[in-house]
Amino acid sequence: LECKDNGYYMAKDRINDLLVQPVINMVDHNPILGCQDRYLRVLDGNKLFLEAFVDGPIISLHPFFSKTFEDVLNQNKDKEVLFGTENGIVGQMLINS
């Protein structure tokens, strides 16, 4: 077994939390970063795919699954992520692929 780095991403500020789940497609898993500089970032490999500003430094990320039967029938592929911030805000981010 040989382990090698597949790539890296240098964040602009400290990463407070990390979540990995398929966002862009259903095959690959994408890192979702909650950063101190108030940004939620989604990576595609080692490239930035999405960057969203929130109202406080993100300290916690959690996947949220709220699919309804209609979402499944319509093949809705949006991903939902819950986040908590240092200043007490709890939010929900809807990520479209």
PDB file of N, CA, C and O in Angstrom, residues 14-18 33-36 38-39 54 56-62 82-89:
ATOM      1  N   ARG A  14      -7.894  30.191   8.667  1.00  0.00           N
ATOM      2  CA  ARG A  14      -7.957  28.919   9.375  1.00  0.00           C
ATOM      3  C   ARG A  14      -9.238  28.151   9.036  1.00  0.00           C
ATOM      4  O   ARG A  14     -10.321  28.728   8.952  1.00  0.00           O
ATOM      5  N   ILE A  15      -9.105  26.842   8.855  1.00  0.00           N
ATOM      6  CA  ILE A  15     -10.248  25.959   8.630  1.00  0.00           C
ATOM      7  C   ILE A  15     -10.713  25.465   9.991  1.00  0.00           C
ATOM      8  O   ILE A  15      -9.971  24.800  10.704  1.00  0.00           O
ATOM      9  N   ASN A  16     -11.962  25.785  10.357  1.00  0.00           N
ATOM     10  CA  ASN A  16     -12.490  25.399  11.655  1.00  0.00           C
ATOM     11  C   ASN A  16     -13.214  24.058  11.630  1.00  0.00           C
ATOM     12  O   ASN A  16     -13.262  23.363  12.634  1.00  0.00           O
ATOM     13  N   ASP A  17     -13.815  23.713  10.494  1.00  0.00           N
ATOM     14  CA  ASP A  17     -14.519  22.434  10.390  1.00  0.00           C
ATOM     15  C   ASP A  17     -14.488  21.972   8.941  1.00  0.00           C
ATOM     16  O   ASP A  17     -14.366  22.777   8.022  1.00  0.00           O
ATOM     17  N   LEU A  18     -14.601  20.659   8.773  1.00  0.00           N
ATOM     18  CA  LEU A  18     -14.524  20.029   7.460  1.00  0.00           C
ATOM     19  C   LEU A  18     -15.613  18.980   7.364  1.00  0.00           C
ATOM     20  O   LEU A  18     -15.850  18.218   8.295  1.00  0.00           O
ATOM     21  N   LEU A  33     -15.521  23.255   3.500  1.00  0.00           N
ATOM     22  CA  LEU A  33     -14.720  23.861   4.553  1.00  0.00           C
ATOM     23  C   LEU A  33     -15.491  24.983   5.237  1.00  0.00           C
ATOM     24  O   LEU A  33     -16.077  25.839   4.566  1.00  0.00           O
ATOM     25  N   GLY A  34     -15.481  24.998   6.546  1.00  0.00           N
ATOM     26  CA  GLY A  34     -16.005  26.112   7.329  1.00  0.00           C
ATOM     27  C   GLY A  34     -14.817  26.887   7.866  1.00  0.00           C
ATOM     28  O   GLY A  34     -14.044  26.360   8.657  1.00  0.00           O
ATOM     29  N   CYS A  35     -14.660  28.134   7.425  1.00  0.00           N
ATOM     30  CA  CYS A  35     -13.429  28.881   7.708  1.00  0.00           C
ATOM     31  C   CYS A  35     -13.648  30.046   8.679  1.00  0.00           C
ATOM     32  O   CYS A  35     -14.755  30.558   8.827  1.00  0.00           O
ATOM     33  N   GLN A  36     -12.573  30.448   9.303  1.00  0.00           N
ATOM     34  CA  GLN A  36     -12.563  31.543  10.263  1.00  0.00           C
ATOM     35  C   GLN A  36     -12.902  32.879   9.610  1.00  0.00           C
ATOM     36  O   GLN A  36     -13.446  33.765  10.258  1.00  0.00           O
ATOM     37  N   ARG A  38     -15.215  33.654   7.710  1.00  0.00           N
ATOM     38  CA  ARG A  38     -16.658  33.738   7.468  1.00  0.00           C
ATOM     39  C   ARG A  38     -17.084  33.210   6.100  1.00  0.00           C
ATOM     40  O   ARG A  38     -18.114  33.618   5.571  1.00  0.00           O
ATOM     41  N   TYR A  39     -16.305  32.310   5.549  1.00  0.00           N
ATOM     42  CA  TYR A  39     -16.659  31.722   4.257  1.00  0.00           C
ATOM     43  C   TYR A  39     -16.861  30.222   4.380  1.00  0.00           C
ATOM     44  O   TYR A  39     -16.111  29.540   5.084  1.00  0.00           O
ATOM     45  N   VAL A  54     -20.911  34.022   5.056  1.00  0.00           N
ATOM     46  CA  VAL A  54     -21.934  33.923   6.106  1.00  0.00           C
ATOM     47  C   VAL A  54     -21.644  34.990   7.163  1.00  0.00           C
ATOM     48  O   VAL A  54     -20.609  35.648   7.118  1.00  0.00           O
ATOM     49  N   GLY A  56     -20.738  35.025  10.263  1.00  0.00           N
ATOM     50  CA  GLY A  56     -19.824  34.803  11.374  1.00  0.00           C
ATOM     51  C   GLY A  56     -18.845  33.703  11.042  1.00  0.00           C
ATOM     52  O   GLY A  56     -19.065  32.931  10.105  1.00  0.00           O
ATOM     53  N   PRO A  57     -17.746  33.615  11.788  1.00  0.00           N
ATOM     54  CA  PRO A  57     -16.797  32.520  11.569  1.00  0.00           C
ATOM     55  C   PRO A  57     -17.469  31.170  11.799  1.00  0.00           C
ATOM     56  O   PRO A  57     -18.088  30.945  12.844  1.00  0.00           O
ATOM     57  N   ILE A  58     -17.381  30.272  10.827  1.00  0.00           N
ATOM     58  CA  ILE A  58     -18.038  28.966  10.921  1.00  0.00           C
ATOM     59  C   ILE A  58     -17.235  28.067  11.847  1.00  0.00           C
ATOM     60  O   ILE A  58     -16.034  27.903  11.664  1.00  0.00           O
ATOM     61  N   ILE A  59     -17.915  27.494  12.841  1.00  0.00           N
ATOM     62  CA  ILE A  59     -17.223  26.582  13.755  1.00  0.00           C
ATOM     63  C   ILE A  59     -17.747  25.154  13.658  1.00  0.00           C
ATOM     64  O   ILE A  59     -17.138  24.235  14.189  1.00  0.00           O
ATOM     65  N   SER A  60     -18.892  24.968  12.969  1.00  0.00           N
ATOM     66  CA  SER A  60     -19.454  23.632  12.880  1.00  0.00           C
ATOM     67  C   SER A  60     -20.215  23.452  11.573  1.00  0.00           C
ATOM     68  O   SER A  60     -20.952  24.347  11.153  1.00  0.00           O
ATOM     69  N   LEU A  61     -20.031  22.281  10.932  1.00  0.00           N
ATOM     70  CA  LEU A  61     -20.754  21.913   9.717  1.00  0.00           C
ATOM     71  C   LEU A  61     -21.414  20.561   9.931  1.00  0.00           C
ATOM     72  O   LEU A  61     -20.859  19.694  10.602  1.00  0.00           O
ATOM     73  N   HIS A  62     -22.598  20.384   9.347  1.00  0.00           N
ATOM     74  CA  HIS A  62     -23.287  19.102   9.461  1.00  0.00           C
ATOM     75  C   HIS A  62     -24.167  18.895   8.229  1.00  0.00           C
ATOM     76  O   HIS A  62     -24.872  19.825   7.821  1.00  0.00           O
ATOM     77  N   LEU A  82     -25.955  22.306   7.219  1.00  0.00           N
ATOM     78  CA  LEU A  82     -26.193  23.172   8.372  1.00  0.00           C
ATOM     79  C   LEU A  82     -24.849  23.678   8.877  1.00  0.00           C
ATOM     80  O   LEU A  82     -23.867  22.954   8.862  1.00  0.00           O
ATOM     81  N   PHE A  83     -24.834  24.922   9.330  1.00  0.00           N
ATOM     82  CA  PHE A  83     -23.593  25.466   9.892  1.00  0.00           C
ATOM     83  C   PHE A  83     -23.906  26.265  11.148  1.00  0.00           C
ATOM     84  O   PHE A  83     -24.997  26.810  11.308  1.00  0.00           O
ATOM     85  N   GLY A  84     -22.944  26.283  12.043  1.00  0.00           N
ATOM     86  CA  GLY A  84     -23.029  27.090  13.248  1.00  0.00           C
ATOM     87  C   GLY A  84     -21.854  28.049  13.265  1.00  0.00           C
ATOM     88  O   GLY A  84     -20.755  27.698  12.833  1.00  0.00           O
ATOM     89  N   THR A  85     -22.089  29.257  13.753  1.00  0.00           N
ATOM     90  CA  THR A  85     -21.026  30.262  13.763  1.00  0.00           C
ATOM     91  C   THR A  85     -20.606  30.589  15.192  1.00  0.00           C
ATOM     92  O   THR A  85     -21.317  30.295  16.160  1.00  0.00           O
ATOM     93  N   GLU A  86     -19.470  31.229  15.274  1.00  0.00           N
ATOM     94  CA  GLU A  86     -18.886  31.607  16.554  1.00  0.00           C
ATOM     95  C   GLU A  86     -19.767  32.590  17.324  1.00  0.00           C
ATOM     96  O   GLU A  86     -19.776  32.599  18.552  1.00  0.00           O
ATOM     97  N   ASN A  87     -20.543  33.404  16.597  1.00  0.00           N
ATOM     98  CA  ASN A  87     -21.389  34.398  17.254  1.00  0.00           C
ATOM     99  C   ASN A  87     -22.820  33.903  17.469  1.00  0.00           C
ATOM    100  O   ASN A  87     -23.726  34.690  17.681  1.00  0.00           O
ATOM    101  N   GLY A  88     -23.045  32.580  17.402  1.00  0.00           N
ATOM    102  CA  GLY A  88     -24.312  31.986  17.786  1.00  0.00           C
ATOM    103  C   GLY A  88     -25.352  31.818  16.699  1.00  0.00           C
ATOM    104  O   GLY A  88     -26.500  31.479  16.978  1.00  0.00           O
ATOM    105  N   ILE A  89     -24.995  32.051  15.465  1.00  0.00           N
ATOM    106  CA  ILE A  89     -25.948  31.889  14.366  1.00  0.00           C
ATOM    107  C   ILE A  89     -25.942  30.432  13.902  1.00  0.00           C
ATOM    108  O   ILE A  89     -24.900  29.812  13.783  1.00  0.00           O
TER     109      ILE A  89
END
